[in-house]
mmCIF file of C-alpha atoms in Angstrom:
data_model
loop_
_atom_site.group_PDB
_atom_site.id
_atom_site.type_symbol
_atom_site.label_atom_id
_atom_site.label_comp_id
_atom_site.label_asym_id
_atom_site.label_seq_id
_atom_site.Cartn_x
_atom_site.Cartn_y
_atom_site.Cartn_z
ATOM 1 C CA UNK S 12 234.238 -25.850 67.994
ATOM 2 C CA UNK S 13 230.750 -26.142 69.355
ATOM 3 C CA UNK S 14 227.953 -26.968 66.561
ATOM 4 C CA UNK S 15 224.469 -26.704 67.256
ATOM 5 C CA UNK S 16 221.870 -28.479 65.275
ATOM 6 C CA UNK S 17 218.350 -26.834 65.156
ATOM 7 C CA UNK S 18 216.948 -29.969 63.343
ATOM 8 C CA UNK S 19 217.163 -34.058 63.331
ATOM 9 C CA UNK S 20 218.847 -35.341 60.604
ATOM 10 C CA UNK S 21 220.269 -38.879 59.705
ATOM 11 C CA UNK S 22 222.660 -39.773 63.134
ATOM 12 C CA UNK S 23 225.763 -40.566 61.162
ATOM 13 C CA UNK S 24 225.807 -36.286 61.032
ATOM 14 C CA UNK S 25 226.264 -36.201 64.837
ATOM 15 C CA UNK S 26 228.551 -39.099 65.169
ATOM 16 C CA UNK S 27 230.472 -38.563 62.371
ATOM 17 C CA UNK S 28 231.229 -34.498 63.719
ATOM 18 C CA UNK S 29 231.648 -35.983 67.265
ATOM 19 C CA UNK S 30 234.747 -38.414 65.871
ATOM 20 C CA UNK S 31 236.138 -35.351 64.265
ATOM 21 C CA UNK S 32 236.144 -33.472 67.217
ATOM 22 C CA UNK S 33 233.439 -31.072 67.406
ATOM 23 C CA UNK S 34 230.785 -30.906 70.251
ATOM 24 C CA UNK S 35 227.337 -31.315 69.299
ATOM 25 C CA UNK S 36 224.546 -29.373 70.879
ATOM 26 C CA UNK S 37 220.661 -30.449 70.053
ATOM 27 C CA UNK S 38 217.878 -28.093 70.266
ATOM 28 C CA UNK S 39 215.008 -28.789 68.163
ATOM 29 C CA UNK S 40 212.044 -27.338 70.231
ATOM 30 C CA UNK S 41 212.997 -23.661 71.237
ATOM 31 C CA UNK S 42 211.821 -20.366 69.400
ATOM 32 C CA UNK S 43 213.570 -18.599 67.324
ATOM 33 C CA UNK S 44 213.895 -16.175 69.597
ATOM 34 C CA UNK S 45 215.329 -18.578 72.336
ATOM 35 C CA UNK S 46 217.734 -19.913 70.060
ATOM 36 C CA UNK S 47 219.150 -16.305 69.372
ATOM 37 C CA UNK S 48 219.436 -15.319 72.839
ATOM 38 C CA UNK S 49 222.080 -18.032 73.055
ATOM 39 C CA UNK S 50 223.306 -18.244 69.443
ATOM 40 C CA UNK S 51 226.757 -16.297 70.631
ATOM 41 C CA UNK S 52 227.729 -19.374 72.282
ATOM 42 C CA UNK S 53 228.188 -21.673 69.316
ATOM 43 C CA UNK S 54 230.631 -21.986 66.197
ATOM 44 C CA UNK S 55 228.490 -23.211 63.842
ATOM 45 C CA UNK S 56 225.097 -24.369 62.901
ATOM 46 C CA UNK S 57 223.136 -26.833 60.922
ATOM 47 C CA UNK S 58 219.896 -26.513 60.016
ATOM 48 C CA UNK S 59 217.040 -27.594 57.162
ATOM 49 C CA UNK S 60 214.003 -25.337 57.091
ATOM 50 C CA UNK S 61 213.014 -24.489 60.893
ATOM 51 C CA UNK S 62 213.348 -20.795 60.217
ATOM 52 C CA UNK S 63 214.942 -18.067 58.519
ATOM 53 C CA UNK S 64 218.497 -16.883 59.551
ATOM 54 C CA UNK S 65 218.165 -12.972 59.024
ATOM 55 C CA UNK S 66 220.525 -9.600 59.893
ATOM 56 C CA UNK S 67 219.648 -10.111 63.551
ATOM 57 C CA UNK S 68 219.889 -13.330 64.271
ATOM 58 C CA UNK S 69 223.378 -12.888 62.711
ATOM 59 C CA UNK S 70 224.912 -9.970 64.860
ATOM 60 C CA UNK S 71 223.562 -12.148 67.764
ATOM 61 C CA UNK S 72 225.916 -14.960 66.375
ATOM 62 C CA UNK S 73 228.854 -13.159 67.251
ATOM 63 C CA UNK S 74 231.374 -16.551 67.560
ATOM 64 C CA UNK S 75 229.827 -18.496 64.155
ATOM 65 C CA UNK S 76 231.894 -19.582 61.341
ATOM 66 C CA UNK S 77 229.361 -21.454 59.298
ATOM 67 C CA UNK S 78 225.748 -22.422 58.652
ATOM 68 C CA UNK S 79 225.381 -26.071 56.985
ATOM 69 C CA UNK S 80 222.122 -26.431 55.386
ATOM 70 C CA UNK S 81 221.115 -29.794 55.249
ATOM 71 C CA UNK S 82 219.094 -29.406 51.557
ATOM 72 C CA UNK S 83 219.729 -28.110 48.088
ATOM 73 C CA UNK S 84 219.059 -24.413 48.669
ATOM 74 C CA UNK S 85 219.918 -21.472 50.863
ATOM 75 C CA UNK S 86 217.330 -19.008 50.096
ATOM 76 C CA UNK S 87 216.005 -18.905 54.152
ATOM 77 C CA UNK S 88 219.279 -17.359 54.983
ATOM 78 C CA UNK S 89 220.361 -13.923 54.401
ATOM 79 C CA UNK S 90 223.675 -15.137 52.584
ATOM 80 C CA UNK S 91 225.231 -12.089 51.542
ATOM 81 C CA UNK S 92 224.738 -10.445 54.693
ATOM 82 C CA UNK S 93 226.404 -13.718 56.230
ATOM 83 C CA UNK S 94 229.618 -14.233 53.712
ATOM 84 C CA UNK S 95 229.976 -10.400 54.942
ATOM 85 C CA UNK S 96 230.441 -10.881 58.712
ATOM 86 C CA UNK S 97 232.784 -14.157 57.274
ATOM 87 C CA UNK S 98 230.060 -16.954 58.556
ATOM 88 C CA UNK S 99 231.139 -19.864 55.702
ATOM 89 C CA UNK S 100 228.006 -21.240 53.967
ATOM 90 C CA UNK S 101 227.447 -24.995 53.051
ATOM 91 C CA UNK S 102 224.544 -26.909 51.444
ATOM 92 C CA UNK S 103 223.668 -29.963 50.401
ATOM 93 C CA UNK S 104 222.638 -30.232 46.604
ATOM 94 C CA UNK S 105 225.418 -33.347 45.852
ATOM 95 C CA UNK S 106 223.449 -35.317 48.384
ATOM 96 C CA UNK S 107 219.592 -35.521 47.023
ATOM 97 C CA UNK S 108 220.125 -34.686 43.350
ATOM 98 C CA UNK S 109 219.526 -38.503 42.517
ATOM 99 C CA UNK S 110 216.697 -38.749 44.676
ATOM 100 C CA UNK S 111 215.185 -35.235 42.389
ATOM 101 C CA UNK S 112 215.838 -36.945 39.052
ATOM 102 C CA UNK S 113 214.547 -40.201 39.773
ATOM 103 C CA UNK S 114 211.022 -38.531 41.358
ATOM 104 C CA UNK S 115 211.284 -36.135 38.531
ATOM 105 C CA UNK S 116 211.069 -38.260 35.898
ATOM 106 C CA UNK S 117 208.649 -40.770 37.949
ATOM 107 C CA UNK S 118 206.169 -37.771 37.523
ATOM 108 C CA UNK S 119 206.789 -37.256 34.015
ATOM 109 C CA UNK S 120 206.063 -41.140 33.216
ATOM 110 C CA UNK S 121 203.074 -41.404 35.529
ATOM 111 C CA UNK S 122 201.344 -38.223 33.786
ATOM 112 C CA UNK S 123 202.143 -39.891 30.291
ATOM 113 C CA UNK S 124 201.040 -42.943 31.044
ATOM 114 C CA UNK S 125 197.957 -41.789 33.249
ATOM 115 C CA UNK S 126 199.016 -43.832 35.817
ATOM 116 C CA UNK S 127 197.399 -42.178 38.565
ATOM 117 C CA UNK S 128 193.847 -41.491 36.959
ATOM 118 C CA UNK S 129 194.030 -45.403 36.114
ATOM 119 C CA UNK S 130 195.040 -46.302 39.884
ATOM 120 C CA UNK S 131 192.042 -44.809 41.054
ATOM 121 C CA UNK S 132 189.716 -45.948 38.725
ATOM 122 C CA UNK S 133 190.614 -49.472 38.744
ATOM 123 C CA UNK S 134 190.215 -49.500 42.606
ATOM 124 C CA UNK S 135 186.432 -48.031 41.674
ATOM 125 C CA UNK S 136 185.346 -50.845 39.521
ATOM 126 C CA UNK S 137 186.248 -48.609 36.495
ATOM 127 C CA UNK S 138 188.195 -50.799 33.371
ATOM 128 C CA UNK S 139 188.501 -47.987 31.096
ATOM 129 C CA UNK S 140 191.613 -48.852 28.804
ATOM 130 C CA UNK S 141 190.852 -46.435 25.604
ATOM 131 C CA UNK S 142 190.271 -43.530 28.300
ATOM 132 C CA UNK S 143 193.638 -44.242 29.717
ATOM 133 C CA UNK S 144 195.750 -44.415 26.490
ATOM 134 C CA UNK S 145 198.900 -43.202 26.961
ATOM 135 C CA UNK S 146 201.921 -41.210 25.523
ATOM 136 C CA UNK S 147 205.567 -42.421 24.296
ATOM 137 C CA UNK S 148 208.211 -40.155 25.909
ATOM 138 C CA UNK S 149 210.422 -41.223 23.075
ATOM 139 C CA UNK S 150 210.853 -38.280 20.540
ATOM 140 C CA UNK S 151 209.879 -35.526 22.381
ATOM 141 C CA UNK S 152 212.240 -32.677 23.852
ATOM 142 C CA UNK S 153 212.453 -32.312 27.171
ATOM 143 C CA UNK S 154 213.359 -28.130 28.209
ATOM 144 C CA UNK S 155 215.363 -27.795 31.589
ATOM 145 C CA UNK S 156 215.298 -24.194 33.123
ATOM 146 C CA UNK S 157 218.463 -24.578 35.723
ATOM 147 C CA UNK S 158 221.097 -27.027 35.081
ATOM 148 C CA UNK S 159 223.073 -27.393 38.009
ATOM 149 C CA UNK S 160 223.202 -30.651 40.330
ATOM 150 C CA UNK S 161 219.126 -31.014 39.990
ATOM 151 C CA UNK S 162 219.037 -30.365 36.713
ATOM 152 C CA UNK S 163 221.893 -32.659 35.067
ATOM 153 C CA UNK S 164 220.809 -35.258 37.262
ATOM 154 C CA UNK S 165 217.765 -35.410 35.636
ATOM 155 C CA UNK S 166 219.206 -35.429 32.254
ATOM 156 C CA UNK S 167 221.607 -38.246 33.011
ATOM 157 C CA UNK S 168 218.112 -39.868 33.686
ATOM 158 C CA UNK S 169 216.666 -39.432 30.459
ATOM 159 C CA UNK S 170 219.750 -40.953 28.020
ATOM 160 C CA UNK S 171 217.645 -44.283 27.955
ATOM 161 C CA UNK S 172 214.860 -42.361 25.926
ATOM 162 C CA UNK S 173 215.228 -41.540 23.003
ATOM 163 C CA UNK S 174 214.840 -38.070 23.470
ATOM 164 C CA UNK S 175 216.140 -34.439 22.723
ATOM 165 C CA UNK S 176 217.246 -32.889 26.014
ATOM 166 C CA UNK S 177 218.004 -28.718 26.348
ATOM 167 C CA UNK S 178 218.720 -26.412 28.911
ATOM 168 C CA UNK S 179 218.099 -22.730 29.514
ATOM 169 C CA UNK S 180 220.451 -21.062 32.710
ATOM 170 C CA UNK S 181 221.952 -17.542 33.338
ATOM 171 C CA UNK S 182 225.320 -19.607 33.216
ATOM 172 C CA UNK S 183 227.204 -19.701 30.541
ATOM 173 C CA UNK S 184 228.463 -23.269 29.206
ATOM 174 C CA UNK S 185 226.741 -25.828 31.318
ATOM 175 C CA UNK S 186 225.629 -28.097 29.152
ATOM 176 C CA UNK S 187 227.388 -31.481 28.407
ATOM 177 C CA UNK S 188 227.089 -34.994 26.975
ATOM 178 C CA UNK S 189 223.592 -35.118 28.214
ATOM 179 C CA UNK S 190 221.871 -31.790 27.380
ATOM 180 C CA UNK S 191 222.491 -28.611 25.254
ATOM 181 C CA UNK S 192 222.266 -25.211 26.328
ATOM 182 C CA UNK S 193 220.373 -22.995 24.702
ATOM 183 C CA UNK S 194 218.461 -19.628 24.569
ATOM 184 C CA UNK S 195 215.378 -19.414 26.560
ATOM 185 C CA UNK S 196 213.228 -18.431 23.047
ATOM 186 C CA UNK S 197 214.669 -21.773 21.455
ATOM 187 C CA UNK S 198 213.441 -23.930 24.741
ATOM 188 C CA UNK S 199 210.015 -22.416 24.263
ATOM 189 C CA UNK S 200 210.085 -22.812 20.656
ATOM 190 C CA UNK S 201 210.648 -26.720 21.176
ATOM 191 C CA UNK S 202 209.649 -27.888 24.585
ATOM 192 C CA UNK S 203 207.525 -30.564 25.172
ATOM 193 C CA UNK S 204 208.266 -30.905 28.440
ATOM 194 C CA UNK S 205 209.121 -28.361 30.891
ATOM 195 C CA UNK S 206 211.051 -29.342 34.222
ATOM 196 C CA UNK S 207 211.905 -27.211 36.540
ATOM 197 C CA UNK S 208 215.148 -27.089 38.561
ATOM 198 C CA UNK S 209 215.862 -23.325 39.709
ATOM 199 C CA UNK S 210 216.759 -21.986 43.332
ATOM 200 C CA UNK S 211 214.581 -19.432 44.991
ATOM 201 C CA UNK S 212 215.706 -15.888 43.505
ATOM 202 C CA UNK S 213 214.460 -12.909 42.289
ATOM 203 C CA UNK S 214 214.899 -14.093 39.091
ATOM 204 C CA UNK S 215 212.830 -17.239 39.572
ATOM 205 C CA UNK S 216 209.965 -15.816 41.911
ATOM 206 C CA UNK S 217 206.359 -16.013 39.784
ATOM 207 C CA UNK S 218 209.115 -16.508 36.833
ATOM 208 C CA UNK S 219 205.875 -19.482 35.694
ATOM 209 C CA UNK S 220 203.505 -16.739 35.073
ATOM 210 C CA UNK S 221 200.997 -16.308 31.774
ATOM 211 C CA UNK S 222 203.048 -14.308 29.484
ATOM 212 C CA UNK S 223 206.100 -16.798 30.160
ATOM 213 C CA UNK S 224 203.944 -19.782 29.169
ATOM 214 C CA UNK S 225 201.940 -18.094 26.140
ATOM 215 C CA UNK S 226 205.495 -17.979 24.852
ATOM 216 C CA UNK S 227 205.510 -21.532 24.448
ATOM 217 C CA UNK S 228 204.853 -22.192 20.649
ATOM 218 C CA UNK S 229 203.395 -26.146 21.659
ATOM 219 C CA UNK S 230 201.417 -27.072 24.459
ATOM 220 C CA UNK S 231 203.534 -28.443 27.007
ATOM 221 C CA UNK S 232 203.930 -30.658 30.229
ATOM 222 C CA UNK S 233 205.079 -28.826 33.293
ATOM 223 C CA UNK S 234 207.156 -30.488 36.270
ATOM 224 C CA UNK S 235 208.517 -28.826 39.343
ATOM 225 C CA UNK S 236 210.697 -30.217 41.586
ATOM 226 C CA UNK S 237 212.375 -26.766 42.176
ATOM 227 C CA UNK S 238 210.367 -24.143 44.403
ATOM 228 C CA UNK S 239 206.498 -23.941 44.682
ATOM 229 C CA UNK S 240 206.833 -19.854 44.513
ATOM 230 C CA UNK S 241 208.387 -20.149 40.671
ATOM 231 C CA UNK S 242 205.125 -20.714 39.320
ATOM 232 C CA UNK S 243 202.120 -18.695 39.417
ATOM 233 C CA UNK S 244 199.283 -21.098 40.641
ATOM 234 C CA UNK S 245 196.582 -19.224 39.406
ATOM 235 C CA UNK S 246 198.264 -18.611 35.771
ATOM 236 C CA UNK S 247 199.052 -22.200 35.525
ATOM 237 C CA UNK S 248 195.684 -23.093 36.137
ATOM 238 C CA UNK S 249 194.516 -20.839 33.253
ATOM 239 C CA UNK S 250 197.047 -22.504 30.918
ATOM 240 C CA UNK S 251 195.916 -26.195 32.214
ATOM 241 C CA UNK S 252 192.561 -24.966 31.672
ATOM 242 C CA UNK S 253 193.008 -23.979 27.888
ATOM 243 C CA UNK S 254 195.342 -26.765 27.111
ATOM 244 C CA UNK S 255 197.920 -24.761 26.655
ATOM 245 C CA UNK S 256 199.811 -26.706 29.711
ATOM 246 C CA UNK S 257 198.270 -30.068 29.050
ATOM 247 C CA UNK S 258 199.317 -31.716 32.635
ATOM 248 C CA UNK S 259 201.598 -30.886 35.650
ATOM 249 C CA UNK S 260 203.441 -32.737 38.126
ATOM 250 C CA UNK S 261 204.024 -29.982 41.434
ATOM 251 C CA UNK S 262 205.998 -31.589 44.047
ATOM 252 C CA UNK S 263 206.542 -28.241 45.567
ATOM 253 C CA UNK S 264 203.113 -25.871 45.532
ATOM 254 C CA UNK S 265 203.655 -21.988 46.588
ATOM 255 C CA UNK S 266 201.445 -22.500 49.355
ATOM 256 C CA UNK S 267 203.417 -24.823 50.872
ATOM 257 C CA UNK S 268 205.006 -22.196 53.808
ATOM 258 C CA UNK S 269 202.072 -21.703 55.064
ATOM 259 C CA UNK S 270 200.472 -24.268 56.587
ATOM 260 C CA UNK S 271 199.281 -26.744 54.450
ATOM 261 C CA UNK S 272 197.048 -28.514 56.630
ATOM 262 C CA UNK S 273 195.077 -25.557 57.378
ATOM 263 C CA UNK S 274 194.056 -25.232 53.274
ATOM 264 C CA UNK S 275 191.795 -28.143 53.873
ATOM 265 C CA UNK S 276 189.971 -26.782 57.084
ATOM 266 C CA UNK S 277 189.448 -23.147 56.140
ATOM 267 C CA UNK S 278 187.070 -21.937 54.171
ATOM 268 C CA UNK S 279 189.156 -19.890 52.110
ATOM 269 C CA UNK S 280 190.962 -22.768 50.451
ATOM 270 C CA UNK S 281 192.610 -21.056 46.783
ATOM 271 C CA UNK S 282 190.428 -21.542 44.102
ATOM 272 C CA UNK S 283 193.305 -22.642 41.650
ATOM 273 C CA UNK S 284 194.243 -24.869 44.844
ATOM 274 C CA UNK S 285 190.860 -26.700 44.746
ATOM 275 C CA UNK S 286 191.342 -27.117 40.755
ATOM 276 C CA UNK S 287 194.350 -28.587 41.260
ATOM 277 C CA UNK S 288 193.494 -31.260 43.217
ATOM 278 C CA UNK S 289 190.237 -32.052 41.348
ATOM 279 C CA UNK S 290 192.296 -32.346 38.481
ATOM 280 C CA UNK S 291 192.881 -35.429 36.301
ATOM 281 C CA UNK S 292 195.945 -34.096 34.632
ATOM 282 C CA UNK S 293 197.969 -32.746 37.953
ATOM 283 C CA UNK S 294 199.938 -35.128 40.481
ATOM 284 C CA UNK S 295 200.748 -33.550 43.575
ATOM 285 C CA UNK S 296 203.519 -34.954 46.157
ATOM 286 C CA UNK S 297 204.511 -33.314 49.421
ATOM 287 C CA UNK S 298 208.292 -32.105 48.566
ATOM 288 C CA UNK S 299 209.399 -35.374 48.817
ATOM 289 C CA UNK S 300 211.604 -35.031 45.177
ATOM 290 C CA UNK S 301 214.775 -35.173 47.448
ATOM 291 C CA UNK S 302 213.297 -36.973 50.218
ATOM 292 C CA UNK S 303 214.245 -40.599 50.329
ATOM 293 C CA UNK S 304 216.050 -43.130 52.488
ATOM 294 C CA UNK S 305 219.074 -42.884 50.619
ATOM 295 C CA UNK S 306 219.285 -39.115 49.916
ATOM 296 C CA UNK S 307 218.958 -38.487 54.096
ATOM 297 C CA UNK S 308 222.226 -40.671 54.360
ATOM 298 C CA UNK S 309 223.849 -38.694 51.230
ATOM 299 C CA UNK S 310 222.966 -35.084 52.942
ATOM 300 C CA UNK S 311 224.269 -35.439 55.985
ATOM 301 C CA UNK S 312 227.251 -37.397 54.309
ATOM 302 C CA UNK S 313 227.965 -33.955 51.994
ATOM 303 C CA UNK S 314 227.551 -31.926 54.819
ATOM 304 C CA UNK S 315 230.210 -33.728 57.008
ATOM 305 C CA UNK S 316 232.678 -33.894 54.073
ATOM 306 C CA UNK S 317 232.281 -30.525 53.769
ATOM 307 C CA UNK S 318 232.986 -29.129 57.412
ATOM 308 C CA UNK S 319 235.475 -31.815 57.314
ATOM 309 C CA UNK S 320 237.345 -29.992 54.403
ATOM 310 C CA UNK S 321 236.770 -26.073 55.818
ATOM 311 C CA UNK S 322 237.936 -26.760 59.279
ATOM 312 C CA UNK S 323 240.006 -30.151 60.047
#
């Protein structure tokens, strides 16, 4: 079978398939459109986030038999169109849900603690200790929306506080040891915290909007390790404005797609953008939640074990 990767990832991917068997193509420069014109010749395919693999880039892939995804999600591929022509899907989730938990609660702590409002105004001259009191995480309930891999990872991560952990999914009887699943109304009712661990759907697009967060009865912290496009910027800005959300920490931002770079040189730049990075009481990362030395090992590791399984 004849794989061909459209993006670098950790060598032990390409070694590991070569050892198996498989022959390994690279292309990591040509357009979309290149790569189609030549897609027939090739078996399978592994790819991150280069592009997305619609209807016609399928019928050109007349010989495939599966698409690896080397991440958590598969939302920039047109899967039921895919399982249809029999093209096997695999992700990644198993292989960076550590690496989500950890950074997820790392944001919660730093936003409690103030750590990076302190940071900056110690390296200022600033000693401002009564400004920079901070909060226990110990007694308060933390809400999940999603508990899959992401989500129960970042429970497990939590049983050293002594906290109240609860989950809200569209699956029925996934909680466990570590959390309890309950109705959305009784995760606003208690929340504290919200964390966010949800694929890209219909269900989750702008799912973050106003009337979902006026429906929290306390105000409430907001993490989202997820998918920048689940929350509405500007609403969350509102509620961060009001209290009602009284910090955020957005490792994923729904401009992200676009490019990101090009926020700071236009003149355009979002409004709720430019609050959120004036703002004391967001921290921003560059969807890095999964993105760590060990996790790029653990990806390419799932995604191995699973080819390994489907087709040896």
């Amino acid at each position: 079978m004849k794989i061909l990767h459209l993006d670098s990832n950790h060598p032990l991917l390409l070694n590991q398939l070569n050892d198996l068997g498989f022959t390994n193509y690279e292309d990591y420069t040509s357009s979309k459109s290149e790569i189609e014109a030549k897609i027939s010749e090739y078996d399978g395919i592994i790819i991150r986030s280069r592009f997305t693999i619609d209807k016609q880039f399928l019928d050109a892939a007349t010989k495939l038999k599966f698409i690896g995804r080397v991440g958590a999600g598969l939302e920039n591929i047109d899967c039921s169109y895919a399982e249809n022509k029999g093209v096997y899907l695999i992700s990644a989730p198993e292989g960076n849900r550590n690496a989500v938990g950890e950074h997820a609660l790392g944001m919660l702590l730093s936003l409690f603690n103030k750590l990076n409002k302190a940071d900056k105004e110690v390296r200022q001259g600033k000693w401002l200790r009564e400004a920079n009191r901070g909060l226990e995480l110990d007694g308060k309930t933390v809400g999940l929306i999603g508990y899959g891999n992401m989500g129960k990872a970042f429970a497990k991560k939590l049983r050293g506080f002594d906290v109240e952990v609860i989950c809200y999914d569209i699956k029925a009887n996934v909680g466990d040891e570590n959390c309890k699943q309950v109705s959305l109304e009784e995760l606003q009712d208690k929340a504290d915290v919200l964390s966010l661990h949800t694929p890209q759907t219909p269900l989750t697009l702008n799912m973050v909007n106003s009337e979902f967060i006026n429906k929290f009865k306390k105000p409430f912290w907001l993490i989202n390790t997820a998918r920048g496009k689940s929350v509405v910027t500007e609403d969350l800005v509102k509620a961060l404005d009001s209290g009602k959300v009284l910090g955020a920490g957005l490792d994923v931002l729904e401009y992200e797609k676009s490019s990101f770079e090009n926020l700071f040189t236009s003149d355009d730049m979002p409004k709720a953008f430019q609050y959120l990075i004036a703002s004391e009481h967001v921290l921003l990362s560059p969807h890095v939640a999964g993105w760590t030395i060990e996790s790029n090992i653990k990806l390419a590791q799932t995604i191995v074990d699973k080819i390994k399984t489907k087709f040896c």
